[in-house]
Structure formats: structure tokens, C-alpha cells
mmCIF file of C-alpha atoms in Angstrom:
data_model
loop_
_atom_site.group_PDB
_atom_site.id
_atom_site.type_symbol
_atom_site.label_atom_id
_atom_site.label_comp_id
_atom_site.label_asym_id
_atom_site.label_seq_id
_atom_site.Cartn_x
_atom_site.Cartn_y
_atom_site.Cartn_z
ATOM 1 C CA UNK A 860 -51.098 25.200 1.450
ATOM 2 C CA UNK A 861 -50.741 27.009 4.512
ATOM 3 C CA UNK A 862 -48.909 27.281 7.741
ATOM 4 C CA UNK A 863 -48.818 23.870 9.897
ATOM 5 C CA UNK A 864 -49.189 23.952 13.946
ATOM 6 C CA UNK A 865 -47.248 21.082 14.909
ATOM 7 C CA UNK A 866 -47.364 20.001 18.798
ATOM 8 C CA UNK A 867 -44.437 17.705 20.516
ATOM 9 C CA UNK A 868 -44.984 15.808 22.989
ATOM 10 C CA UNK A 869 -41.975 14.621 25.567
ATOM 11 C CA UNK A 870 -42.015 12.627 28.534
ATOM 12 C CA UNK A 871 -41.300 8.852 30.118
ATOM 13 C CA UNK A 872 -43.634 6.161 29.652
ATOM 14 C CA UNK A 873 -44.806 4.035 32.158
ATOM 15 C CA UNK A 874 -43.327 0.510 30.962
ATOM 16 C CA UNK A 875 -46.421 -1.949 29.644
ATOM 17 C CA UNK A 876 -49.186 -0.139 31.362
ATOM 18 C CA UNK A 877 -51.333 0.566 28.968
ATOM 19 C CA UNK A 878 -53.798 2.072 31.070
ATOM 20 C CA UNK A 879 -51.656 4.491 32.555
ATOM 21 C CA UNK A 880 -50.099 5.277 29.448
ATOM 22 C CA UNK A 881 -53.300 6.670 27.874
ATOM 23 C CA UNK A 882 -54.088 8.438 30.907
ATOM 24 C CA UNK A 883 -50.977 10.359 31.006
ATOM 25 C CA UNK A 884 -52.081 11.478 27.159
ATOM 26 C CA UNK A 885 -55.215 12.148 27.806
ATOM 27 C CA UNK A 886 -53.661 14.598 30.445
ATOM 28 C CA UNK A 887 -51.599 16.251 28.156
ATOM 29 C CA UNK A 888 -53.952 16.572 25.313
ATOM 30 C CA UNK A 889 -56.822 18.238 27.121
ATOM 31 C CA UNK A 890 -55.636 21.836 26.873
ATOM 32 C CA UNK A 891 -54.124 21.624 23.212
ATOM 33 C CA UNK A 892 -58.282 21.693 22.056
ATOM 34 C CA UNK A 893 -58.676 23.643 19.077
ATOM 35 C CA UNK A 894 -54.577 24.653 19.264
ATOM 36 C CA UNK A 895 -52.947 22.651 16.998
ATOM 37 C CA UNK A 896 -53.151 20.357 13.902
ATOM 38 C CA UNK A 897 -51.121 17.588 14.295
ATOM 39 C CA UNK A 898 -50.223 16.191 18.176
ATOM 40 C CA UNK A 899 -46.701 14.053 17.780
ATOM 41 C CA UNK A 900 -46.162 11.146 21.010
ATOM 42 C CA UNK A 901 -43.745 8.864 20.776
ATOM 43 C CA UNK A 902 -43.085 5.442 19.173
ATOM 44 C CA UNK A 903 -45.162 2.456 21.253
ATOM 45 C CA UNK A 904 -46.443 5.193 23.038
ATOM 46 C CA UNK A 905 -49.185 2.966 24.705
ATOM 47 C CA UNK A 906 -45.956 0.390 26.490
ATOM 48 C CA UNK A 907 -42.456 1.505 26.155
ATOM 49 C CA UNK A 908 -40.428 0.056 23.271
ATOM 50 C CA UNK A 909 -41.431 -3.650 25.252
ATOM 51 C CA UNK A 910 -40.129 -6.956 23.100
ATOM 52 C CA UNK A 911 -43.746 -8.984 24.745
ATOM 53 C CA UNK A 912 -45.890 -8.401 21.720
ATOM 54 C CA UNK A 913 -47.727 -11.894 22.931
ATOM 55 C CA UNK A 914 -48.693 -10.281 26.073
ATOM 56 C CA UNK A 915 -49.612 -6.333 25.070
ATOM 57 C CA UNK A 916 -50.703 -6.563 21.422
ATOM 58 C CA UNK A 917 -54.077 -5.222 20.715
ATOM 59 C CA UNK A 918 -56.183 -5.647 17.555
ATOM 60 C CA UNK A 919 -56.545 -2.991 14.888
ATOM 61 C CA UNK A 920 -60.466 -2.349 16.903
ATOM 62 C CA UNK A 921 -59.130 -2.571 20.202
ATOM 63 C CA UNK A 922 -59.063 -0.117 23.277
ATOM 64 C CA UNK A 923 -55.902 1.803 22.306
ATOM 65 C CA UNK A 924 -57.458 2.943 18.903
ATOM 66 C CA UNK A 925 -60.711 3.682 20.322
ATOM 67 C CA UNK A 926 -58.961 6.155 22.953
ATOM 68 C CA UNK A 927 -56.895 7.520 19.812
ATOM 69 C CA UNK A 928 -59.816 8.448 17.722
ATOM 70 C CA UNK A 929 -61.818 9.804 20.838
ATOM 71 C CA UNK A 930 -58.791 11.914 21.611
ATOM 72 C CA UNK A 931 -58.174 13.266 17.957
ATOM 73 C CA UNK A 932 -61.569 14.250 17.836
ATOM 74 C CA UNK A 933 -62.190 16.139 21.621
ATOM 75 C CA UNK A 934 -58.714 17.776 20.323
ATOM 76 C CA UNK A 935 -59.645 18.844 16.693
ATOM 77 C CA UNK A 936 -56.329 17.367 15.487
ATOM 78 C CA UNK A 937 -54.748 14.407 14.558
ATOM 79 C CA UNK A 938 -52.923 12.348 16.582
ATOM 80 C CA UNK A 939 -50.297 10.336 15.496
ATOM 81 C CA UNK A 940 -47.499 7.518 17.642
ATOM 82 C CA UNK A 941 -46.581 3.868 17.004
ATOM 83 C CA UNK A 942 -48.655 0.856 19.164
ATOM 84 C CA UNK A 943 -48.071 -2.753 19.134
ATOM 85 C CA UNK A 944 -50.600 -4.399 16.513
ATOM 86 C CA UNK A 945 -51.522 -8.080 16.116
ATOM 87 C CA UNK A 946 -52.894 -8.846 12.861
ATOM 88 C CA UNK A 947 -53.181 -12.482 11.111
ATOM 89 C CA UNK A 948 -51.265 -13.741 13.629
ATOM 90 C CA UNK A 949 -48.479 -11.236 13.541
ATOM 91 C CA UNK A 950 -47.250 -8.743 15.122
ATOM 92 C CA UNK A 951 -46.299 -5.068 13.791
ATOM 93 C CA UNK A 952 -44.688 -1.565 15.583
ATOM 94 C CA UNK A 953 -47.366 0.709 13.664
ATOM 95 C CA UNK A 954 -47.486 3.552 13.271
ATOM 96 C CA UNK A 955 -51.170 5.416 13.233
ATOM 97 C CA UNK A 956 -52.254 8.394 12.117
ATOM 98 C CA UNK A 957 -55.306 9.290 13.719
ATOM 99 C CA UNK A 958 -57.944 12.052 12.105
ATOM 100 C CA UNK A 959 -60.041 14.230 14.175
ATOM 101 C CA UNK A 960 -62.974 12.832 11.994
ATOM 102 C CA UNK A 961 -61.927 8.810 13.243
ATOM 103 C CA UNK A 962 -60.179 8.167 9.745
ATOM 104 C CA UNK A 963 -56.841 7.040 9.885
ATOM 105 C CA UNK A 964 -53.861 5.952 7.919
ATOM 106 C CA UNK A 965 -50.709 3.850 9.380
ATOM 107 C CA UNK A 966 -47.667 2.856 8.794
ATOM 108 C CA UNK A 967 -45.294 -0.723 10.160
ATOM 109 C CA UNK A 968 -41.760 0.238 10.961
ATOM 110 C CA UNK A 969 -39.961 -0.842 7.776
ATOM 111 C CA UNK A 970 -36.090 -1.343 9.690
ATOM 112 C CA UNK A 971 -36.630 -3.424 12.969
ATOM 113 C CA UNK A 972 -33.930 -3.074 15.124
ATOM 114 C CA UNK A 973 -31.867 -6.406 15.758
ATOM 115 C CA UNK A 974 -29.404 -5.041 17.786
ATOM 116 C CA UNK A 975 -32.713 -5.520 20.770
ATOM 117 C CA UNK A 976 -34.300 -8.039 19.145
ATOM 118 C CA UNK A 977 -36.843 -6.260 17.622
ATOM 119 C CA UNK A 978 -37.008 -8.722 14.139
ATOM 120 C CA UNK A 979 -37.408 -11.875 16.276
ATOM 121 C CA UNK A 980 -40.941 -10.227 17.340
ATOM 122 C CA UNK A 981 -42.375 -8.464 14.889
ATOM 123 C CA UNK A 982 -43.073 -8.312 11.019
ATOM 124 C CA UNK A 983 -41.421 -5.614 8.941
ATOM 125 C CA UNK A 984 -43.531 -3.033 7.080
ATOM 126 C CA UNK A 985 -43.233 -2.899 3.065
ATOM 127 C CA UNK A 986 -44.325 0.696 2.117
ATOM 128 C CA UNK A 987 -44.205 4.098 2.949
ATOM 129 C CA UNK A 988 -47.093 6.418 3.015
ATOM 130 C CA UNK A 989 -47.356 9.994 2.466
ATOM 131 C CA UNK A 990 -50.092 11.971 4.582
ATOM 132 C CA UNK A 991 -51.937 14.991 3.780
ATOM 133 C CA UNK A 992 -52.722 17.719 6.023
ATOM 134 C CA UNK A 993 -53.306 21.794 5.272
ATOM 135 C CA UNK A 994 -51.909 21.045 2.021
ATOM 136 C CA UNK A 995 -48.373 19.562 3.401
ATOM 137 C CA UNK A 996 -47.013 16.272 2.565
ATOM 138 C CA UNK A 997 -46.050 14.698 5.303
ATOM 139 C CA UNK A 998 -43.962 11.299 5.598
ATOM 140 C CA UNK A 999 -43.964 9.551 8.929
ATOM 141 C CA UNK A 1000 -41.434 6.933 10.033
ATOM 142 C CA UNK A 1001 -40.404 4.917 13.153
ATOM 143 C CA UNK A 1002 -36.900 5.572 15.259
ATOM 144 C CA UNK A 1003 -34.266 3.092 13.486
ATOM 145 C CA UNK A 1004 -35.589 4.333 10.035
ATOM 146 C CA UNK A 1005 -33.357 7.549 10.490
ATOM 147 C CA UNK A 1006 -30.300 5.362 9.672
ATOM 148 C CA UNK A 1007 -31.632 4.397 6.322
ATOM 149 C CA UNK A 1008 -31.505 7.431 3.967
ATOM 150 C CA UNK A 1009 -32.816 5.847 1.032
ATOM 151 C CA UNK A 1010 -36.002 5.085 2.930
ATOM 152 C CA UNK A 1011 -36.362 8.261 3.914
ATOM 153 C CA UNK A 1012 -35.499 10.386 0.594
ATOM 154 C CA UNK A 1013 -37.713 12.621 -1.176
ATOM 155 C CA UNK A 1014 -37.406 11.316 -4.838
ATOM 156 C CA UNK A 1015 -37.986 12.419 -8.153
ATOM 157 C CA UNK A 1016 -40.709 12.041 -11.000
ATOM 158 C CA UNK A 1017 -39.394 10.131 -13.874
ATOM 159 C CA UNK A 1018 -40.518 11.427 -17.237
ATOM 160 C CA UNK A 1019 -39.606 9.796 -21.191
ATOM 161 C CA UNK A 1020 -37.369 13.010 -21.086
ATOM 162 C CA UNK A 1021 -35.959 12.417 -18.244
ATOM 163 C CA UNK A 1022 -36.302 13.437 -14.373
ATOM 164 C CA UNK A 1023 -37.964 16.346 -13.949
ATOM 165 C CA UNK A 1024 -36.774 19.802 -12.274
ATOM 166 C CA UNK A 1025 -37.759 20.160 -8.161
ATOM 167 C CA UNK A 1026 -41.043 22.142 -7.890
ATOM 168 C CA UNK A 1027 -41.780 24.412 -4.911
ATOM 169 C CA UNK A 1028 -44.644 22.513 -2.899
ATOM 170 C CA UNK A 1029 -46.809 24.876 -4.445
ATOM 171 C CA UNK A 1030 -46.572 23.147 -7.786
ATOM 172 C CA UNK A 1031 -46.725 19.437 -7.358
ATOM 173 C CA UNK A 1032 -47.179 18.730 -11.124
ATOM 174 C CA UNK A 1033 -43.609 17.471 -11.383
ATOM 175 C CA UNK A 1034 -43.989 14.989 -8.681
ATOM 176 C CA UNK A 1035 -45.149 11.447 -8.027
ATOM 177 C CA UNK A 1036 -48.217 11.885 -5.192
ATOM 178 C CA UNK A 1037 -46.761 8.967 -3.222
ATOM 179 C CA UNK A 1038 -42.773 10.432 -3.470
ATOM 180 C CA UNK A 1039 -42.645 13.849 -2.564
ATOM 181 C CA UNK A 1040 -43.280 15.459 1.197
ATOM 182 C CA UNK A 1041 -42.678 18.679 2.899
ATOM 183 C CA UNK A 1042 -42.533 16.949 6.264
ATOM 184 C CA UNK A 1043 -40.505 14.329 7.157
ATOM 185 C CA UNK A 1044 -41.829 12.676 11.147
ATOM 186 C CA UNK A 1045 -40.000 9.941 13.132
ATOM 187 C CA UNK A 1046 -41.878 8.681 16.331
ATOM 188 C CA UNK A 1047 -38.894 6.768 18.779
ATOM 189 C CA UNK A 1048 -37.667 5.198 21.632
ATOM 190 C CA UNK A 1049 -33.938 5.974 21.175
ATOM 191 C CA UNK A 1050 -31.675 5.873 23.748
ATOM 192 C CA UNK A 1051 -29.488 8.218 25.094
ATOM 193 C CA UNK A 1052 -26.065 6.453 24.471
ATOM 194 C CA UNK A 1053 -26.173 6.879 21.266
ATOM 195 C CA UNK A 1054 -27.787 10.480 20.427
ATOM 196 C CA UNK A 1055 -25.165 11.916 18.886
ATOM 197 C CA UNK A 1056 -26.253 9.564 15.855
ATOM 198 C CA UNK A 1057 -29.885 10.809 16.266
ATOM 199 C CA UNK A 1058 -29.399 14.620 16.714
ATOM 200 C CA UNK A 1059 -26.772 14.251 13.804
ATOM 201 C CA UNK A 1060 -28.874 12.220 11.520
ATOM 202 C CA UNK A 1061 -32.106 14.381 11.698
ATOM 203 C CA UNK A 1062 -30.087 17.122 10.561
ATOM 204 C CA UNK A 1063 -28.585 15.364 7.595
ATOM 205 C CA UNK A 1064 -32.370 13.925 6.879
ATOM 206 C CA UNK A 1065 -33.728 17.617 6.349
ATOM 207 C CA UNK A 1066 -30.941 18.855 4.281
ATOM 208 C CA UNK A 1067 -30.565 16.290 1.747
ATOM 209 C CA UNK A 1068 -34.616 16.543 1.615
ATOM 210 C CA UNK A 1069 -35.013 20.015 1.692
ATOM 211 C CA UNK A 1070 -37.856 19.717 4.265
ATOM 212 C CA UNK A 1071 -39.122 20.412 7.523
ATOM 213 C CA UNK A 1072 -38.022 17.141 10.160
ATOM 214 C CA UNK A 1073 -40.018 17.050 13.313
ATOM 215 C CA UNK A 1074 -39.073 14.009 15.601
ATOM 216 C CA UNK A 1075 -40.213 13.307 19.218
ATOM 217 C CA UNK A 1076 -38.661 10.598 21.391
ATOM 218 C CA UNK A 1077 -39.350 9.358 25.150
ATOM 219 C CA UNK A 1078 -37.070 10.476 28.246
ATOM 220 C CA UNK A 1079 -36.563 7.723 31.032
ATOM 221 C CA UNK A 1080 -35.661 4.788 31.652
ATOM 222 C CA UNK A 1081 -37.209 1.560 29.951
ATOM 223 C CA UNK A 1082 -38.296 -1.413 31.564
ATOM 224 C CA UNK A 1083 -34.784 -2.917 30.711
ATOM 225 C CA UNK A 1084 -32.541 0.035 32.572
ATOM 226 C CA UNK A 1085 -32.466 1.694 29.256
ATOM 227 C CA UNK A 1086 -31.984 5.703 29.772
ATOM 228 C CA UNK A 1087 -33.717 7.868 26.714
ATOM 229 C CA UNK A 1088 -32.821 11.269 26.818
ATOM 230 C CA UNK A 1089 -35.686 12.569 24.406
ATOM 231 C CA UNK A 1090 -33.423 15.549 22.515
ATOM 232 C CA UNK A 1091 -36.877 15.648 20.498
ATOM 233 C CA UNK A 1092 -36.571 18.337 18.200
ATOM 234 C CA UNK A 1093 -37.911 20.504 15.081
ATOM 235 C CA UNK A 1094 -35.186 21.431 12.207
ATOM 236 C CA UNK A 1095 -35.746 23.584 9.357
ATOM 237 C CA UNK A 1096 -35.371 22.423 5.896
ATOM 238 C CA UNK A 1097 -31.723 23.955 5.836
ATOM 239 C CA UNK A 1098 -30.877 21.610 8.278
ATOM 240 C CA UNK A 1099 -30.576 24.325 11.428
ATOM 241 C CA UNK A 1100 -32.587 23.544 15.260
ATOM 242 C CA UNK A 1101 -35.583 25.295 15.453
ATOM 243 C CA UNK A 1102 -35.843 23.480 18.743
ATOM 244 C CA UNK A 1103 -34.431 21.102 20.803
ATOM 245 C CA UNK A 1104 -34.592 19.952 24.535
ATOM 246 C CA UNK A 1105 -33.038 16.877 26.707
ATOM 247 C CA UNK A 1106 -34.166 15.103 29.876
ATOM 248 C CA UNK A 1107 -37.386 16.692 30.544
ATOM 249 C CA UNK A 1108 -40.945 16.648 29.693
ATOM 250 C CA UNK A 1109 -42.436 18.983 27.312
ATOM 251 C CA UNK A 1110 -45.261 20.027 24.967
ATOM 252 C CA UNK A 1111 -44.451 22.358 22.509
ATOM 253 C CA UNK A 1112 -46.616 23.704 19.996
ATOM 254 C CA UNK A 1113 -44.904 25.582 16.404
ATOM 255 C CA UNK A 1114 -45.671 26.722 13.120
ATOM 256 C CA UNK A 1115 -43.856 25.663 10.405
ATOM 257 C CA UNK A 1116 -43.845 28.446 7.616
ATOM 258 C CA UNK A 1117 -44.206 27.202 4.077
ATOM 259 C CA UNK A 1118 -43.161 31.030 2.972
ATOM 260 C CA UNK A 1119 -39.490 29.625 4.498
ATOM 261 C CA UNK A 1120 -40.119 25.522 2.507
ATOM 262 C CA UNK A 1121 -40.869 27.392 -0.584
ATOM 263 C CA UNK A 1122 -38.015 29.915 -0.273
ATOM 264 C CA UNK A 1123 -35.528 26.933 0.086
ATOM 265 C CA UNK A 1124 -36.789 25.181 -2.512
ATOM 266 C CA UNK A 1125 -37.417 27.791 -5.054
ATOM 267 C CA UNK A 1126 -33.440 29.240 -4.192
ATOM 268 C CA UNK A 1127 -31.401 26.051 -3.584
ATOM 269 C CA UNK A 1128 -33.101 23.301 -6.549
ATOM 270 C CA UNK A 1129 -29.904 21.300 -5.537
ATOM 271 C CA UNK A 1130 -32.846 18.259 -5.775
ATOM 272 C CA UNK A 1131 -32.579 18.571 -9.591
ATOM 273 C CA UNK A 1132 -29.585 17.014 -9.482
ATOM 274 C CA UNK A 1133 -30.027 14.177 -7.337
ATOM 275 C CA UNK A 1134 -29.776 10.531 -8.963
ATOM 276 C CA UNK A 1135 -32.475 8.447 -9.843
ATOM 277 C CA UNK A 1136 -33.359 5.072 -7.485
ATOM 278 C CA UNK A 1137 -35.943 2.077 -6.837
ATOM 279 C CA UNK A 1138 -36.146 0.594 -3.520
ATOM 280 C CA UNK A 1139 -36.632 -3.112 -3.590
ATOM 281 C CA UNK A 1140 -38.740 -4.171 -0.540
ATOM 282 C CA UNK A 1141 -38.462 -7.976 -0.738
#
């Protein structure tokens, strides 16, 4: 496992334009070549957070994911934002994680927000997934996931002798592959009338999992008058700002030290005595 360069990007999106959506990108991404690992953009990158999945859905093949894995591989990195996805005649806020190589992984937003609508459009994911890159473990979510703790948690291995003690990352014995991360990643739209919850909630997310919390959201206004102040930020797995920034557009680039993960871990095991949970997707 070693150090992980992380890159945020910030800005407004033009509202479903596609087009100029990935041109903007394609903008930002051409001098982070061979600078980063991992490129963050925000959730439905490709059309604002837009409730007209019947109009702007694309297939899992289509245009959008050809530009992503083009653009993963001219940058060396992986790319990763959600998209609007039709598949067997439904429609899904996915999230995909794009590999330099043209591999990928995604995820659907599990919690669809109803307070816009957003479960009269699309389908609901089931299942987390856990990424791996330079050794991290990485779990990637979508904006109204942050309200949902138990989604989000870093859990425990169960053992006939009960749950096991934390490890550092460095020993992952202890752990279940698909329940343990180092990095927890929300994508969003979220909007700027109620970030106190968001700037509030990432903080609790990386304390109570001991991890690094990266999260990048738009700035503008949506095609519905919506204002997004962005207050994207990186927090430490203490729970304290690395970084944080409102209003404007930015791409910021940072290392996040697993000397400082381990040290938490290793010091604080407070996740040893955590209680033991199943989540029930159905």
C-alpha cells in the first residue's frame, strides 16, 4: 500500500448538454496526464442532477462511456462520476469507475432522493462495492447516501469466536474483502441550502470509519434555479478538513498518507468495539 494522489474536480455543469459537459472535462483533464491516480467529477456529471432520464439516458456502450475510458487512459488514471444509465428498460444514477486500462466497475445510487423526485425515475441500487487502487480500499457512493450511516459503515469480520479486533490496512486478514475500505468517496449534486448537513455529515462519516472521506460536488445553479455551492472537500480519518472550498471552480490534486490511516488505526482501535449489523436490501 502506498500513498494515493487523489484529484477534485469543482465547477457548474452545463444543464443536459451532454456534449458540452464532456468538453468542459476533457478541458480539465488534459494537464493532470501522468499526475494523479484517481480524477473525482461530480454526480451526473454528463447533465446536471436532471429528473428526464427518457430523454438523456445512454446505454452502458454509449458515447459518455466511450469518452470516459478514452479520458482515463490519455490521463493514466481512473476516472470516476455518476451518469444516467438505461438498462432493461430502467433507468439508474450510476456511478462508474473508469480504469486507465478501459476496465471499469460501477455502482447505482442505493438512497434516491424523494424529496426531488428522484424514486419516481429511477431504480435503486442493491450493493455496495469496494474498489482497489495502490493497495487502498476505496468505497464510492452517490450524494443522499451521506445521510445513511449504516450504508456507509466500515464493518467487521465475524468469526465462531466472535468479531474480530480492527487491523491496520496493512493487515487485512481480519476483514471481509467486500466490508472494509480506507477511502470512503461521495460524487453529488447537493445544494447549497442545506450544506451545513453535508459539511457536517462528511465529518461524522470519517470519524466513525476511521478513514480518509474525499467528496466533490457541483457549484451553480441547476436547470431548476437550484444554487450548489460545491464546499467539496478532503477530511482526514480523525475527522479534521484537509481541504475545503465554496462557490468556485477548482482542481486540486493531494496525497493521502497511509503512514497517518495506519497511525489512527493502529492508536485509536475504537472499531473493536463497534456492534455487529446486516443490512437488508429488499
Amino acid at each position: 500500500m502506498s500513498d494515493l494522489k487523489i484529484t477534485l474536480i469543482q465547477t457548474a455543469l452545463h444543464w443536459e448538454n451532454v456534449d458540452e459537459n464532456l468538453r468542459q472535462f476533457e478541458y480539465i483533464f488534459t494537464p493532470l496526464k501522468n499526475t494523479t491516480d484517481l480524477i473525482v467529477i461530480p454526480e451526473m456529471f454528463s447533465t446536471g442532477f436532471s429528473m428526464q432520464p427518457k430523454k438523456l439516458a445512454e446505454e452502458m456502450n454509449g458515447k459518455t462511456m466511450q469518452w470516459m475510458r478514452q479520458q482515463a487512459k490519455a490521463a493514466n488514471a481512473v476516472i470516476t462520476g455518476s451518469m444516467i444509465i438505461r438498462e432493461n428498460d430502467r433507468f439508474f444514477n450510476r456511478l462508474i469507475w473508469m480504469r486507465p486500462q478501459g476496465d471499469f466497475d460501477y455502482y447505482d445510487k442505493r438512497h434516491l432522493f424523494t424529496l426531488g423526485n428522484e424514486h419516481q425515475h429511477y431504480s435503486a441500487g442493491e450493493k455496495r462495492i469496494i474498489v482497489t487502487l495502490n493497495g487502498w480500499k476505496i468505497c464510492p457512493l452517490v450524494c443522499y447516501d451521506l445521510r445513511f450511516p449504516v450504508w456507509c459503515r466500515n464493518r467487521r469480520q465475524t468469526t465462531d469466536n466472535g468479531p474480530q479486533k480492527q487491523p491496520s490496512p496493512v493487515d487485512r486478514g481480519q476483514w471481509t474483502v467486500d466490508e472494509q475500505f480506507d477511502l470512503l468517496l461521495f460524487v453529488a449534486n447537493w445544494p447549497e441550502r442545506r450544506n451545513f448537513a453535508w459539511k457536517n455529515l462528511l465529518q461524522a462519516r470519517a470519524i466513525e470509519n476511521q478513514c480518509y472521506v474525499a467528496a466533490v460536488n457541483r457549484i451553480g445553479n441547476d436547470g431548476n434555479g437550484i444554487y450548489h455551492s460545491g464546499d467539496s472537500a478532503l477530511i482526514d480519518p480523525m475527522g479534521e478538513v484537509i481541504f475545503t472550498q465554496a462557490d468556485t471552480t477548482f482542481t486540486k490534486t493531494f496525497s493521502l498518507s497511509c503512514e497517518r490511516l495506519n497511525d489512527v488505526r493502529e492508536k485509536m482501535p475504537f472499531f473493536q468495539d463497534g456492534d455487529e449489523f446486516e443490512i437488508n436490501t429488499k
